[in-house]
Short mmCIF file of C-alpha atoms in Angstrom, two decimals:
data_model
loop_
_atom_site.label_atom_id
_atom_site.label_comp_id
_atom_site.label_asym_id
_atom_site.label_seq_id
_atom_site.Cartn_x
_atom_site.Cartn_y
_atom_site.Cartn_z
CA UNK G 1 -11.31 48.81 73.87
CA UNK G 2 -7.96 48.01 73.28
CA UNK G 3 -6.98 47.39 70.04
CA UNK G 4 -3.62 45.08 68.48
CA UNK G 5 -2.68 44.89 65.05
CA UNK G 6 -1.17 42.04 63.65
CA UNK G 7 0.63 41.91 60.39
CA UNK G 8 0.83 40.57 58.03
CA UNK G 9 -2.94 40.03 57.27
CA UNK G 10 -2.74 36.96 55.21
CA UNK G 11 0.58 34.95 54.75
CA UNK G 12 0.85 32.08 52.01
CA UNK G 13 3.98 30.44 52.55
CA UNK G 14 6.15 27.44 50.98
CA UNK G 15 6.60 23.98 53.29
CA UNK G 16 9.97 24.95 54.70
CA UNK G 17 10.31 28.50 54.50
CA UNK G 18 10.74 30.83 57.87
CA UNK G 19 7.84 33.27 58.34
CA UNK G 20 7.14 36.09 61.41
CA UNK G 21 3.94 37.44 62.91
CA UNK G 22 3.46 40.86 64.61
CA UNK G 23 1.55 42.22 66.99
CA UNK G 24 1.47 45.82 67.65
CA UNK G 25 -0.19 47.67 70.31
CA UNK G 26 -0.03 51.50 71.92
CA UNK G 27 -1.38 49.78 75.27
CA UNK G 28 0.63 48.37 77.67
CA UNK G 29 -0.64 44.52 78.64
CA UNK G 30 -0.26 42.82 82.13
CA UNK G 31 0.79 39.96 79.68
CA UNK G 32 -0.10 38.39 76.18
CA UNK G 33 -0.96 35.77 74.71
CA UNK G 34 -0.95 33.80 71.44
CA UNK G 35 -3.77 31.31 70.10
CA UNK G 36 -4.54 29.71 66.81
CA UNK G 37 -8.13 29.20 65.69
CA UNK G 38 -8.76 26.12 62.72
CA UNK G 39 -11.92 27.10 60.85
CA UNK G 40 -15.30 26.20 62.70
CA UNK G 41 -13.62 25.89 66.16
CA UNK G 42 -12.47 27.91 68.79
CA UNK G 43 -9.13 29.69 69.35
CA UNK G 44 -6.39 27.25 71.04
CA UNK G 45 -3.94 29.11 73.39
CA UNK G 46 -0.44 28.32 72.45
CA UNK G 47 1.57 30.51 74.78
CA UNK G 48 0.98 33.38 77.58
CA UNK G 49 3.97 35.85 77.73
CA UNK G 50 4.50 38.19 81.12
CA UNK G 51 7.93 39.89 81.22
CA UNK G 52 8.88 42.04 79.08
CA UNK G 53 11.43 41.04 76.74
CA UNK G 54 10.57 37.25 77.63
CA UNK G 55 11.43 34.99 74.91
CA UNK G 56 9.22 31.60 74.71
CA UNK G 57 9.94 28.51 72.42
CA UNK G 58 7.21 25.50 71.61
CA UNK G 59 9.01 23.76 69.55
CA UNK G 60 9.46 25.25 65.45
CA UNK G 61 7.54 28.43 67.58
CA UNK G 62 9.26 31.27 68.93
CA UNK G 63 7.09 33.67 70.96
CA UNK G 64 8.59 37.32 72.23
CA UNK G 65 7.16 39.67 74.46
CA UNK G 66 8.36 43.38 73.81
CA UNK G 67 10.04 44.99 76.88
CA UNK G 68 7.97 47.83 76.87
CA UNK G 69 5.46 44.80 76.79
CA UNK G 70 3.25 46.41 73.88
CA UNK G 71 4.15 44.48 71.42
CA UNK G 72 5.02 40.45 70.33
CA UNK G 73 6.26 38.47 67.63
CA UNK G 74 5.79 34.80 66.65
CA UNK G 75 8.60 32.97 64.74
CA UNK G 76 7.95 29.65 62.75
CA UNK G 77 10.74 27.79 61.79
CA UNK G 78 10.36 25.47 58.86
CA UNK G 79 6.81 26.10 58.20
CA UNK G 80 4.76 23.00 57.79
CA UNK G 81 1.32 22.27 56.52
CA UNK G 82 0.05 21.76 59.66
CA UNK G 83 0.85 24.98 61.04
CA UNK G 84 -2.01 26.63 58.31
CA UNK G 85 -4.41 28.55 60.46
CA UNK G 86 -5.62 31.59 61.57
CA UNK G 87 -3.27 32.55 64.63
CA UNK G 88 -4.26 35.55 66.77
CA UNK G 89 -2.71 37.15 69.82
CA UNK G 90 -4.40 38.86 72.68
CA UNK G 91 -3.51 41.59 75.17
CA UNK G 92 -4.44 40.64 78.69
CA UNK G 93 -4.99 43.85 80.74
CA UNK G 94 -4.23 44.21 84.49
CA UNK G 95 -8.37 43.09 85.10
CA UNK G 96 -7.69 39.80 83.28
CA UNK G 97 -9.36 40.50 80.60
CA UNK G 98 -8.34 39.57 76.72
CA UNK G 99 -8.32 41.48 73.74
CA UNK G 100 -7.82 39.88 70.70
CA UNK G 101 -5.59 41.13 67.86
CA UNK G 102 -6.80 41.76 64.25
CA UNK G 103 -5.25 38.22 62.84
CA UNK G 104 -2.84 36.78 60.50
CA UNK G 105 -4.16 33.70 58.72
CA UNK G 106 -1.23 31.73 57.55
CA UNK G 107 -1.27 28.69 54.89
CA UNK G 108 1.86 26.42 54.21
CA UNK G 109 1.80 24.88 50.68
CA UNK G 110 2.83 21.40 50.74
CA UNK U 1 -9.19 19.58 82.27
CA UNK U 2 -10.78 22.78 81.47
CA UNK U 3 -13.40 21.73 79.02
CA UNK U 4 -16.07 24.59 77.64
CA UNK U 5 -18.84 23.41 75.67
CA UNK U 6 -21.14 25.38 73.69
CA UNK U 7 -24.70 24.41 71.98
CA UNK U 8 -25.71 23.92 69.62
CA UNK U 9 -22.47 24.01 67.69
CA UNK U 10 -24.65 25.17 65.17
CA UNK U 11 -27.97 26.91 64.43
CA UNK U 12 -30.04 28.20 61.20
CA UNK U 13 -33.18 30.37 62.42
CA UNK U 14 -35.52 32.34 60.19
CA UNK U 15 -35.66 36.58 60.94
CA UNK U 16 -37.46 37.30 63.49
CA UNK U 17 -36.80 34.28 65.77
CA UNK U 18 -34.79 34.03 69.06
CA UNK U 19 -31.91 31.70 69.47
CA UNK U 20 -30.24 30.61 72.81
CA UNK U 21 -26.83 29.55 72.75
CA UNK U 22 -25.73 27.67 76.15
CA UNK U 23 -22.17 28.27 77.75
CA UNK U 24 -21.18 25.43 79.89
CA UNK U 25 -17.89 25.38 82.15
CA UNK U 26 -17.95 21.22 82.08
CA UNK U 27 -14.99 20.81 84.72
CA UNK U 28 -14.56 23.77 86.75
CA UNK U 29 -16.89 26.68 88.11
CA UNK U 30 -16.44 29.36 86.14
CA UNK U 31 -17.59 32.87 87.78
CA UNK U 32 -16.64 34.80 84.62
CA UNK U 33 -17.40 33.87 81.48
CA UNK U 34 -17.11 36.04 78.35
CA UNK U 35 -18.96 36.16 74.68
CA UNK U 36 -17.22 37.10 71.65
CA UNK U 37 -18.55 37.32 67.63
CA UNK U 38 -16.00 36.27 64.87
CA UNK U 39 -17.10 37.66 61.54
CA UNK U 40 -15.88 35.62 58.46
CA UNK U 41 -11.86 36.20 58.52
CA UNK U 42 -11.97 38.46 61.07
CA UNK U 43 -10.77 38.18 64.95
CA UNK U 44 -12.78 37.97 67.81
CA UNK U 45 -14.87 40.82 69.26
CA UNK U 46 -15.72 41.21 72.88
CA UNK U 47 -19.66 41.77 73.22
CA UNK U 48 -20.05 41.21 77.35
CA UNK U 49 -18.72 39.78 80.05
CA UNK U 50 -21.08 37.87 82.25
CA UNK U 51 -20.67 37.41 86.12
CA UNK U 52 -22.66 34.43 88.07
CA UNK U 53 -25.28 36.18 89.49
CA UNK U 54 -25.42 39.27 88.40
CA UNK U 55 -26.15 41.69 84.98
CA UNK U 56 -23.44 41.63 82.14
CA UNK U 57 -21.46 43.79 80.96
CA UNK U 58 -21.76 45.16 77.60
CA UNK U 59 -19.00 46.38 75.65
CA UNK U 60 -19.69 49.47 73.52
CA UNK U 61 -21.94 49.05 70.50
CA UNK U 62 -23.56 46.03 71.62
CA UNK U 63 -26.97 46.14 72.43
CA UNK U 64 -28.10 44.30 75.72
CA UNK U 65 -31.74 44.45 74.70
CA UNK U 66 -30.70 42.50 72.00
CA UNK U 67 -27.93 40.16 73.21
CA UNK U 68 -29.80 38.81 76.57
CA UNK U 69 -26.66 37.39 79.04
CA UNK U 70 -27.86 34.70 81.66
CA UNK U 71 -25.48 33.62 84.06
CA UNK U 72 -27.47 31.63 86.36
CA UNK U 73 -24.81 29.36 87.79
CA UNK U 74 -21.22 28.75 88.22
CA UNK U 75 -21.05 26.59 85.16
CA UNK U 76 -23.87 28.25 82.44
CA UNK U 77 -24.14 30.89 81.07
CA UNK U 78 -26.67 31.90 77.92
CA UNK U 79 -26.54 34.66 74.91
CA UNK U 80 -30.09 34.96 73.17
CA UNK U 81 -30.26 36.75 70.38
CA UNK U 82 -34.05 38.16 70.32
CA UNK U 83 -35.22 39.15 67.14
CA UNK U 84 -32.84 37.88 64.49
CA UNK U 85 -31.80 39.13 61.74
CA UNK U 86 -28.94 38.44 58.64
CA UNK U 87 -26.40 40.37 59.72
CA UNK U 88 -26.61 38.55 63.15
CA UNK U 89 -25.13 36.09 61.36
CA UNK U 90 -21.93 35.46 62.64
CA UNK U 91 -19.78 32.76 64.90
CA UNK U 92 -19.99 33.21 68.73
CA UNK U 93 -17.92 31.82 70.83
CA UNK U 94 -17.95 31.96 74.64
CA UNK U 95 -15.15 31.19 77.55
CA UNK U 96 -14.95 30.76 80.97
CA UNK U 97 -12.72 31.76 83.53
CA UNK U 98 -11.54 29.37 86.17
CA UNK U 99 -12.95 29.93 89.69
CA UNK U 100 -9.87 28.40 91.77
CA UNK U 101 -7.08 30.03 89.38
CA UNK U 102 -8.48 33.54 88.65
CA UNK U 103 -6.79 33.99 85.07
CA UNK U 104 -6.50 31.63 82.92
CA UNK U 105 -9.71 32.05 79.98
CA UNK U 106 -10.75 28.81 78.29
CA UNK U 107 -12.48 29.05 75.35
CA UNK U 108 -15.84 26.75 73.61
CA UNK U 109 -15.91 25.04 70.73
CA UNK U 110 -17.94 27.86 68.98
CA UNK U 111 -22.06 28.08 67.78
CA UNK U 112 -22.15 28.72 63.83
CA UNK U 113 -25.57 31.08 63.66
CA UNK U 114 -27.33 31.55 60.50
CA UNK U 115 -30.37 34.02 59.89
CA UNK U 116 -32.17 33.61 57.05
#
């Protein structure tokens, strides 16, 4: 089993402010990927990262893959409420499969 | 595209009992699917991987006697828990691989479980 851990755990954030999610791993992924889960559903995929050092943006959301690709950030910009959620990321390995990070569950005060 | 539905979305047995959960790939064939368990605040854990036509596999610490994996066809797949009991209780949440594409992993909706 492959294990990634995010930090921080928990983030509780002001509407507006700039926040950063980490995800560490000792394993080395074929690529990774970022979700976010709302509470009673199922995780949403946001973004898939493959080269290392790749930089992804979705809008306020900046995704990077590290170039030893072990390790990824996320970058909000301008937190808003709607971002609040539990966002995870996952190391895919080279047989496809996922393993999910530990999780950072984020909430934006209005 | 690449709608996964699960069902019941959620279930409240009484120890003891056996609850199936269905898996269903409603778009695409799917001959991989997965099953995970999400605690309360925590991630997602990997219990098996199920392959159309063929026996799961079980990831360490999960007991196949007690998590039954059916994968009868290219868009099903079923987890029974046999034998519930409260700490069973948990969310599961299944997803399917596409056929055609190979990678991508789609995830359901999720099945609430409750053992009383």
């Amino acid at each position: 089993t492959q294990l990634l851990e995010q930090s921080p755990q928990f983030l509780s954030i002001q509407e507006g402010e700039n926040l950063t999610v980490y995800c560490n791993s000792s394993s080395v992924f074929s690529s990774l990927q970022w979700y976010r889960q709302e509470p009673g559903e199922g995780p949403v995929l946001l973004v898939t990262v493959v080269t290392g050092g790749e930089v992804k943006k979705l809008k306020r959301l900046t995704f990077q893959f590290g170039d030893a690709r072990k390790d990824s950030s996320l970058h909000i910009t301008a937190a808003q409420p709607g971002d609040t959620g539990l966002y995870l990321c996952a190391g895919v390995t080279g047989a496809n499969n996922l393993f999910f990070g530990t999780g950072t569950r984020l909430t934006v005060i209005p | 595209g690449a709608v996964v539905s699960q069902h019941p979305s959620r279930v409240i047995c009484k120890s003891g009992t056996s609850v199936k959960i269905e898996c269903r790939s409603l778009d695409f064939q799917a001959t991989t699917m997965f099953w995970y368990r999400q605690f309360p605040k925590k991630s997602l854990m990997l219990m098996a991987t199920s392959n159309e036509g063929s026996k799961a596999t079980y990831e360490q610490g999960v007991e196949k006697d007690k998590f039954l994996i059916n994968h009868a066809s290219l868009t099903l797949s079923t987890l029974t828990v046999t034998s519930a009991h409260p700490e069973d209780s948990s969310f599961y949440i299944c997803s399917a691989r596409d056929r055609v594409t190979g990678k991508a992993q789609y995830f359901g909706p999720g099945t609430r479980l409750l053992v009383l």
